[in-house]
mmCIF file of C-alpha atoms in Angstrom:
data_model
loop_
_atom_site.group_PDB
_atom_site.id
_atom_site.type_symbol
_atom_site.label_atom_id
_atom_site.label_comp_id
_atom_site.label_asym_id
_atom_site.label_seq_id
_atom_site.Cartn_x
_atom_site.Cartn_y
_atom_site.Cartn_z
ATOM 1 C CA UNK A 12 113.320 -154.382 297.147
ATOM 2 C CA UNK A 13 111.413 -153.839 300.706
ATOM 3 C CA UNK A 14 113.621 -152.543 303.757
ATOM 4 C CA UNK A 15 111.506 -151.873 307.299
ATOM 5 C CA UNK A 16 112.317 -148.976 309.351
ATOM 6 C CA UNK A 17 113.009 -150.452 311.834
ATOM 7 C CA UNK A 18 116.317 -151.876 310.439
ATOM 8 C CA UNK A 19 117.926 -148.342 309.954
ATOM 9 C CA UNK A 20 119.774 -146.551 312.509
ATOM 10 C CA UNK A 21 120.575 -142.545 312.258
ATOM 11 C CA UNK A 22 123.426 -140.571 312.043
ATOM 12 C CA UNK A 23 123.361 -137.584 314.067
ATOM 13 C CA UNK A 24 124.118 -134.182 311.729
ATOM 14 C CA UNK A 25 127.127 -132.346 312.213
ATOM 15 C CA UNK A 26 125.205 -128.921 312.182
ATOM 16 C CA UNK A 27 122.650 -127.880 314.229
ATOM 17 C CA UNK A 28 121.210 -129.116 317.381
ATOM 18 C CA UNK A 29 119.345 -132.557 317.906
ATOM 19 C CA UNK A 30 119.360 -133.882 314.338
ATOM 20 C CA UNK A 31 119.933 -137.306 312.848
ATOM 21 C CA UNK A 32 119.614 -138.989 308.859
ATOM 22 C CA UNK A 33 119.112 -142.148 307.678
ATOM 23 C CA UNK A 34 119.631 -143.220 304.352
ATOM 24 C CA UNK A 35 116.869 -145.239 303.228
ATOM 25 C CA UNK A 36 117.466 -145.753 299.549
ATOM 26 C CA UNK A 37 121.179 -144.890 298.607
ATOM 27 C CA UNK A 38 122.647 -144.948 295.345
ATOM 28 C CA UNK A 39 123.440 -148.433 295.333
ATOM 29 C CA UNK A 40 119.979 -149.096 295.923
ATOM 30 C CA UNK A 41 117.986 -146.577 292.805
ATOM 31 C CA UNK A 42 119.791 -145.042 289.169
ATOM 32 C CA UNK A 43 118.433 -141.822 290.150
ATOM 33 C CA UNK A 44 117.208 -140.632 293.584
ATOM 34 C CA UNK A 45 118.098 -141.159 297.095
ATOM 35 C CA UNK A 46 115.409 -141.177 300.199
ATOM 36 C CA UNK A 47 116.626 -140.050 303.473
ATOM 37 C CA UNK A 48 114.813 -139.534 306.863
ATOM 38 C CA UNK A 49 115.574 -137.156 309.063
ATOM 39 C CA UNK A 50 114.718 -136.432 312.463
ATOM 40 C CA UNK A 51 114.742 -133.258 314.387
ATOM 41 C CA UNK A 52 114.215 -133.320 318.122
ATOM 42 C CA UNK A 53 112.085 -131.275 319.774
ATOM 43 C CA UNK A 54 114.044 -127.605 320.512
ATOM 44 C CA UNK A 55 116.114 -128.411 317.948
ATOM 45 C CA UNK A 56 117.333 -127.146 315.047
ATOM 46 C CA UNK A 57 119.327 -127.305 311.504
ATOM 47 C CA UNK A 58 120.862 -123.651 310.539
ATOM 48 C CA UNK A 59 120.418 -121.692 307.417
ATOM 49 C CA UNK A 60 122.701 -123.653 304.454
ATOM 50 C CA UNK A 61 122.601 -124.443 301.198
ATOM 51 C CA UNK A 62 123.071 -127.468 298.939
ATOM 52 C CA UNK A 63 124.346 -128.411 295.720
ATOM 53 C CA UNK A 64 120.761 -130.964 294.606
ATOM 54 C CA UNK A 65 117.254 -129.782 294.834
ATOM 55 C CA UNK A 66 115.266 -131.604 297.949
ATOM 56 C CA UNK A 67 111.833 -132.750 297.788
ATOM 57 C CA UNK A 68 110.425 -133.099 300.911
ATOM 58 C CA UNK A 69 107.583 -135.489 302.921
ATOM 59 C CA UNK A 70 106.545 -134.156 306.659
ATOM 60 C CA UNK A 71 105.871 -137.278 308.732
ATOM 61 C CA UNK A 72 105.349 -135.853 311.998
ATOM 62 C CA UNK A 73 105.608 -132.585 313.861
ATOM 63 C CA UNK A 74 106.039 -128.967 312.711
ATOM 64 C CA UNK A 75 109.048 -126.741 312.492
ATOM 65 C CA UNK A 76 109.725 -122.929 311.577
ATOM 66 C CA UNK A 77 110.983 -123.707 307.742
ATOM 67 C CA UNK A 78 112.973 -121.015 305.813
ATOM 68 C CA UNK A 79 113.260 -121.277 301.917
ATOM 69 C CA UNK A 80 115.100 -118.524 300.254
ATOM 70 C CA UNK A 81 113.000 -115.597 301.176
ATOM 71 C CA UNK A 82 109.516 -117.375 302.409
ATOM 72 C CA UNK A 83 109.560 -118.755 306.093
ATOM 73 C CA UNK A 84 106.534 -120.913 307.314
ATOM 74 C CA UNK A 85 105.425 -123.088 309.571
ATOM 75 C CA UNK A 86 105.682 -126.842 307.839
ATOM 76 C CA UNK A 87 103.729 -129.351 309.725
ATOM 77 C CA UNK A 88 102.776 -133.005 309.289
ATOM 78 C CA UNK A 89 101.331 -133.768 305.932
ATOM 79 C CA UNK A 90 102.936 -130.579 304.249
ATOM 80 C CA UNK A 91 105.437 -131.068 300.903
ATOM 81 C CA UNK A 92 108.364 -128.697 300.699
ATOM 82 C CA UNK A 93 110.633 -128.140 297.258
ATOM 83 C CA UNK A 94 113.636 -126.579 298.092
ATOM 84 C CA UNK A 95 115.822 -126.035 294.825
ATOM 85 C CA UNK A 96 119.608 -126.189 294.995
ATOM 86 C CA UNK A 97 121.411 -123.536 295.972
ATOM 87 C CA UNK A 98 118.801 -121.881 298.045
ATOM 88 C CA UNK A 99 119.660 -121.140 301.493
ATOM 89 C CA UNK A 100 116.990 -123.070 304.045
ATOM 90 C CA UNK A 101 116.918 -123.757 307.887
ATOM 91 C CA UNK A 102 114.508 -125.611 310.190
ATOM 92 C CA UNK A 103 113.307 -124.742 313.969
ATOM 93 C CA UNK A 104 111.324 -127.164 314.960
ATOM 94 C CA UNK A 105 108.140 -125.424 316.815
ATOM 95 C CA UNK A 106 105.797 -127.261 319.508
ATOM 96 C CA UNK A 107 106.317 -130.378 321.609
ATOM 97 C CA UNK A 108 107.064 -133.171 319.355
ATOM 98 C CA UNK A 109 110.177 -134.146 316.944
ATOM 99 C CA UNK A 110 110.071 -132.935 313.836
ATOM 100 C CA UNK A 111 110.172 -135.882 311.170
ATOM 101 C CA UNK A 112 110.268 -135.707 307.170
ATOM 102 C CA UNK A 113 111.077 -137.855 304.268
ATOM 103 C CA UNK A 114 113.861 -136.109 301.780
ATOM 104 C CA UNK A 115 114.678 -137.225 298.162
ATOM 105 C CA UNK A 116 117.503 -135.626 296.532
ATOM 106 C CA UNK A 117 118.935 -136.865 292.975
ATOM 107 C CA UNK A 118 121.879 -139.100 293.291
ATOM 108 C CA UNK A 119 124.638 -136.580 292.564
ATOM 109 C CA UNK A 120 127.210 -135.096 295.226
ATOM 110 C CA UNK A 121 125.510 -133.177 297.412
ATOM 111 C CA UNK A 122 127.653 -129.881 298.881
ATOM 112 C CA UNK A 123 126.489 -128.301 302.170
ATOM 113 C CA UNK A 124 127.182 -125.077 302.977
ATOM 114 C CA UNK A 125 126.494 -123.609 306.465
ATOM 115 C CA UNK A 126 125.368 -119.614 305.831
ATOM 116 C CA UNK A 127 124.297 -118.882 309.466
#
């Protein structure tokens, strides 16, 4: 299988301000992981939450403030991020571009729960 990106189109998140996801490999597609992109415009935002799956994470482009249980960085492009379930996380995204990233989670249900 081969998809472009350029076929997708995003889904805007119902938390937070300015972000969208694409799935980009569901379920249907692979036994045992999903790939999702997700963009964050610039000045926005995704709140601290948790989920139910780990995420593994792929910065494309941009950098945000990133908060992972009780570390808080700066991810930028280039940068991988593990976040493991059940750990509360929230992105700002910092500087004057979108913040982009690639996100595999295993193909269970995944819960979200807003904290903040």
């Amino acid at each position: 299988m081969i998809k472009n990106i350029d076929n997708f189109s995003f889904t805007p998140l119902p938390v937070g301000v300015g972000g969208s996801m694409s799935v980009l490999i569901s379920s249907d597609d692979a036994p045992h992981f999903a790939m999702r992109k997700f963009i964050i415009k610039k000045e926005g935002n995704v709140p601290l939450h948790t989920n139910s799956v780990e995420h593994e994470q792929y910065v494309l482009k941009g950098s945000a403030k990133v908060v992972i249980g009780e570390e808080q960085t700066i991810a930028k492009k280039d940068d991988i991020l593990f976040i493991p379930a059940g750990v509360p996380h929230s992105y700002e995204v910092v500087g004057d571009e979108d913040y982009e990233f690639l996100c595999l989670v295993p193909n269970l249900e995944d819960k979200m729960e807003i904290i903040s």
